[in-house]
PDB file of C-alpha atoms in Angstrom:
ATOM      1  CA  MET A   1     -27.316 140.934 -43.259  1.00  0.00           C
ATOM      2  CA  GLY A   2     -27.443 138.436 -45.610  1.00  0.00           C
ATOM      3  CA  LYS A   3     -24.382 136.842 -44.598  1.00  0.00           C
ATOM      4  CA  ASN A   4     -25.417 136.628 -41.231  1.00  0.00           C
ATOM      5  CA  ASP A   5     -28.707 134.976 -42.185  1.00  0.00           C
ATOM      6  CA  LYS A   6     -26.829 132.591 -44.347  1.00  0.00           C
ATOM      7  CA  LYS A   7     -24.303 131.549 -41.566  1.00  0.00           C
ATOM      8  CA  GLY A   8     -26.802 131.050 -38.960  1.00  0.00           C
ATOM      9  CA  GLY A   9     -29.000 128.948 -41.204  1.00  0.00           C
ATOM     10  CA  GLU A  10     -25.935 126.942 -42.126  1.00  0.00           C
ATOM     11  CA  LYS A  11     -24.897 126.442 -38.675  1.00  0.00           C
ATOM     12  CA  ALA A  12     -28.352 125.571 -36.974  1.00  0.00           C
ATOM     13  CA  GLY A  13     -29.942 123.701 -40.249  1.00  0.00           C
ATOM     14  CA  GLY A  14     -26.547 122.206 -41.513  1.00  0.00           C
ATOM     15  CA  LYS A  15     -25.239 120.699 -38.611  1.00  0.00           C
ATOM     16  CA  ALA A  16     -28.446 119.190 -37.393  1.00  0.00           C
ATOM     17  CA  LYS A  17     -29.222 117.640 -40.720  1.00  0.00           C
ATOM     18  CA  GLY A  18     -25.816 116.304 -41.278  1.00  0.00           C
ATOM     19  CA  GLY A  19     -25.249 115.073 -37.927  1.00  0.00           C
ATOM     20  CA  ASP A  20     -28.504 112.752 -38.235  1.00  0.00           C
ATOM     21  CA  LYS A  21     -27.512 111.821 -41.639  1.00  0.00           C
ATOM     22  CA  ASP A  22     -23.934 110.828 -40.345  1.00  0.00           C
ATOM     23  CA  ALA A  23     -25.500 109.032 -37.356  1.00  0.00           C
ATOM     24  CA  GLY A  24     -27.669 107.114 -39.975  1.00  0.00           C
ATOM     25  CA  GLY A  25     -25.071 106.368 -42.286  1.00  0.00           C
ATOM     26  CA  LYS A  26     -22.725 105.019 -39.506  1.00  0.00           C
ATOM     27  CA  ALA A  27     -25.123 102.566 -38.220  1.00  0.00           C
ATOM     28  CA  LYS A  28     -23.533  99.377 -39.102  1.00  0.00           C
ATOM     29  CA  GLY A  29     -26.811  97.619 -39.700  1.00  0.00           C
ATOM     30  CA  ALA A  30     -26.409  96.180 -36.442  1.00  0.00           C
ATOM     31  CA  GLN A  31     -27.379  92.473 -36.365  1.00  0.00           C
ATOM     32  CA  LEU A  32     -30.294  91.746 -34.053  1.00  0.00           C
ATOM     33  CA  ILE A  33     -31.939  88.235 -33.029  1.00  0.00           C
ATOM     34  CA  ASN A  34     -35.048  87.659 -30.945  1.00  0.00           C
ATOM     35  CA  VAL A  35     -33.871  84.924 -28.619  1.00  0.00           C
ATOM     36  CA  ARG A  36     -35.198  82.384 -26.283  1.00  0.00           C
ATOM     37  CA  HIS A  37     -33.362  80.270 -23.959  1.00  0.00           C
ATOM     38  CA  ILE A  38     -33.366  77.481 -21.106  1.00  0.00           C
ATOM     39  CA  LEU A  39     -30.883  78.203 -18.665  1.00  0.00           C
ATOM     40  CA  CYS A  40     -29.906  75.066 -16.201  1.00  0.00           C
ATOM     41  CA  GLU A  41     -27.226  75.176 -13.661  1.00  0.00           C
ATOM     42  CA  LYS A  42     -26.688  71.336 -13.879  1.00  0.00           C
ATOM     43  CA  HIS A  43     -26.183  69.294 -17.051  1.00  0.00           C
ATOM     44  CA  ALA A  44     -28.481  66.402 -15.832  1.00  0.00           C
ATOM     45  CA  LYS A  45     -31.298  69.128 -15.861  1.00  0.00           C
ATOM     46  CA  LYS A  46     -30.521  70.375 -19.219  1.00  0.00           C
ATOM     47  CA  GLU A  47     -30.544  66.937 -20.444  1.00  0.00           C
ATOM     48  CA  GLU A  48     -33.928  66.522 -19.131  1.00  0.00           C
ATOM     49  CA  ALA A  49     -35.089  69.884 -20.910  1.00  0.00           C
ATOM     50  CA  LEU A  50     -33.448  68.507 -23.972  1.00  0.00           C
ATOM     51  CA  ALA A  51     -35.356  65.249 -23.694  1.00  0.00           C
ATOM     52  CA  LYS A  52     -38.938  67.110 -23.323  1.00  0.00           C
ATOM     53  CA  LEU A  53     -37.807  69.178 -26.532  1.00  0.00           C
ATOM     54  CA  ASN A  54     -36.931  65.885 -28.262  1.00  0.00           C
ATOM     55  CA  GLU A  55     -40.713  64.588 -27.347  1.00  0.00           C
ATOM     56  CA  GLY A  56     -41.999  67.621 -29.111  1.00  0.00           C
ATOM     57  CA  VAL A  57     -42.955  69.829 -26.012  1.00  0.00           C
ATOM     58  CA  LYS A  58     -42.919  73.392 -26.965  1.00  0.00           C
ATOM     59  CA  PHE A  59     -39.707  75.296 -26.052  1.00  0.00           C
ATOM     60  CA  ASP A  60     -41.695  78.002 -24.322  1.00  0.00           C
ATOM     61  CA  GLU A  61     -43.216  75.756 -22.024  1.00  0.00           C
ATOM     62  CA  VAL A  62     -39.991  73.536 -21.373  1.00  0.00           C
ATOM     63  CA  ALA A  63     -38.511  77.169 -20.464  1.00  0.00           C
ATOM     64  CA  ARG A  64     -41.224  77.665 -17.924  1.00  0.00           C
ATOM     65  CA  ASN A  65     -40.720  74.445 -16.410  1.00  0.00           C
ATOM     66  CA  TYR A  66     -36.593  74.055 -16.478  1.00  0.00           C
ATOM     67  CA  SER A  67     -35.379  77.334 -16.872  1.00  0.00           C
ATOM     68  CA  GLU A  68     -33.521  78.595 -13.608  1.00  0.00           C
ATOM     69  CA  ASP A  69     -33.039  82.158 -14.699  1.00  0.00           C
ATOM     70  CA  LYS A  70     -35.283  85.345 -14.244  1.00  0.00           C
ATOM     71  CA  ALA A  71     -36.511  85.065 -18.093  1.00  0.00           C
ATOM     72  CA  ARG A  72     -39.388  82.402 -17.128  1.00  0.00           C
ATOM     73  CA  VAL A  73     -41.692  84.001 -19.703  1.00  0.00           C
ATOM     74  CA  GLY A  74     -41.159  81.027 -21.847  1.00  0.00           C
ATOM     75  CA  GLY A  75     -37.186  81.881 -21.990  1.00  0.00           C
ATOM     76  CA  ALA A  76     -37.712  85.146 -24.002  1.00  0.00           C
ATOM     77  CA  LEU A  77     -34.713  87.441 -23.980  1.00  0.00           C
ATOM     78  CA  GLY A  78     -36.259  89.538 -26.889  1.00  0.00           C
ATOM     79  CA  TRP A  79     -34.477  91.357 -29.599  1.00  0.00           C
ATOM     80  CA  LYS A  80     -30.609  91.727 -28.853  1.00  0.00           C
ATOM     81  CA  PRO A  81     -27.744  93.142 -30.556  1.00  0.00           C
ATOM     82  CA  LYS A  82     -24.343  91.590 -30.827  1.00  0.00           C
ATOM     83  CA  GLY A  83     -22.306  92.115 -28.165  1.00  0.00           C
ATOM     84  CA  SER A  84     -25.273  91.569 -25.604  1.00  0.00           C
ATOM     85  CA  PHE A  85     -24.376  88.090 -24.449  1.00  0.00           C
ATOM     86  CA  ASP A  86     -21.390  85.971 -23.059  1.00  0.00           C
ATOM     87  CA  PRO A  87     -19.228  85.177 -26.277  1.00  0.00           C
ATOM     88  CA  LYS A  88     -20.048  81.532 -26.183  1.00  0.00           C
ATOM     89  CA  PHE A  89     -23.573  82.086 -25.986  1.00  0.00           C
ATOM     90  CA  GLU A  90     -23.455  84.575 -28.910  1.00  0.00           C
ATOM     91  CA  GLU A  91     -21.514  82.386 -31.118  1.00  0.00           C
ATOM     92  CA  VAL A  92     -24.104  79.774 -30.933  1.00  0.00           C
ATOM     93  CA  ALA A  93     -27.108  82.146 -30.825  1.00  0.00           C
ATOM     94  CA  PHE A  94     -26.261  84.087 -34.059  1.00  0.00           C
ATOM     95  CA  ALA A  95     -25.451  80.909 -35.890  1.00  0.00           C
ATOM     96  CA  LEU A  96     -28.770  79.544 -35.568  1.00  0.00           C
ATOM     97  CA  GLU A  97     -31.848  79.745 -38.134  1.00  0.00           C
ATOM     98  CA  PRO A  98     -34.747  81.119 -37.000  1.00  0.00           C
ATOM     99  CA  SER A  99     -37.710  78.670 -35.880  1.00  0.00           C
ATOM    100  CA  THR A 100     -40.739  78.737 -33.964  1.00  0.00           C
ATOM    101  CA  THR A 101     -41.306  77.457 -30.457  1.00  0.00           C
ATOM    102  CA  ASN A 102     -43.264  74.540 -31.906  1.00  0.00           C
ATOM    103  CA  SER A 103     -40.619  73.234 -34.029  1.00  0.00           C
ATOM    104  CA  PRO A 104     -37.190  74.841 -32.716  1.00  0.00           C
ATOM    105  CA  LYS A 105     -33.818  74.562 -34.054  1.00  0.00           C
ATOM    106  CA  ILE A 106     -31.872  74.510 -31.074  1.00  0.00           C
ATOM    107  CA  GLY A 107     -27.976  75.111 -30.163  1.00  0.00           C
ATOM    108  CA  GLU A 108     -26.272  74.670 -26.947  1.00  0.00           C
ATOM    109  CA  ALA A 109     -23.742  76.618 -24.905  1.00  0.00           C
ATOM    110  CA  LYS A 110     -21.918  76.517 -21.568  1.00  0.00           C
ATOM    111  CA  THR A 111     -21.314  79.652 -19.800  1.00  0.00           C
ATOM    112  CA  GLU A 112     -20.157  80.852 -16.542  1.00  0.00           C
ATOM    113  CA  PHE A 113     -23.927  80.940 -15.571  1.00  0.00           C
ATOM    114  CA  GLY A 114     -24.702  77.426 -16.653  1.00  0.00           C
ATOM    115  CA  TYR A 115     -25.969  75.263 -19.593  1.00  0.00           C
ATOM    116  CA  HIS A 116     -27.965  77.000 -22.165  1.00  0.00           C
ATOM    117  CA  ILE A 117     -30.438  75.578 -24.695  1.00  0.00           C
ATOM    118  CA  ILE A 118     -31.060  78.214 -27.294  1.00  0.00           C
ATOM    119  CA  MET A 119     -33.348  79.179 -30.067  1.00  0.00           C
ATOM    120  CA  VAL A 120     -34.093  82.217 -32.257  1.00  0.00           C
ATOM    121  CA  GLU A 121     -37.331  83.320 -33.485  1.00  0.00           C
ATOM    122  CA  GLY A 122     -36.136  86.242 -35.988  1.00  0.00           C
ATOM    123  CA  ARG A 123     -33.176  88.326 -37.251  1.00  0.00           C
ATOM    124  CA  LYS A 124     -33.052  91.806 -38.356  1.00  0.00           C
TER     125      LYS A 124
END
């Protein structure tokens, strides 16, 4: 009886707990960024958006007026891990320091989707 109880306990409890620990231990500390962007199909429109940012207009306001993608909520894409974006976009986005929409630190990337002006609000 004692042997059967131990085996049953080890199988049910041991594997479940071990599985959780392994899953947690194997998580590579996935790097996340809270990213916003402005997407323009044409270079000229991207330049207009950059000019507005350089004049001090808030990033989210410029995104609402100039971005041509579906993320028109101030350009917010939310928290995203590496591997979620086009490699050219990702290279720029993950290199940026976090900043605010009032005083954004921006980067630019050209992808198959168009011209992106990118800012990062946070990192994890």
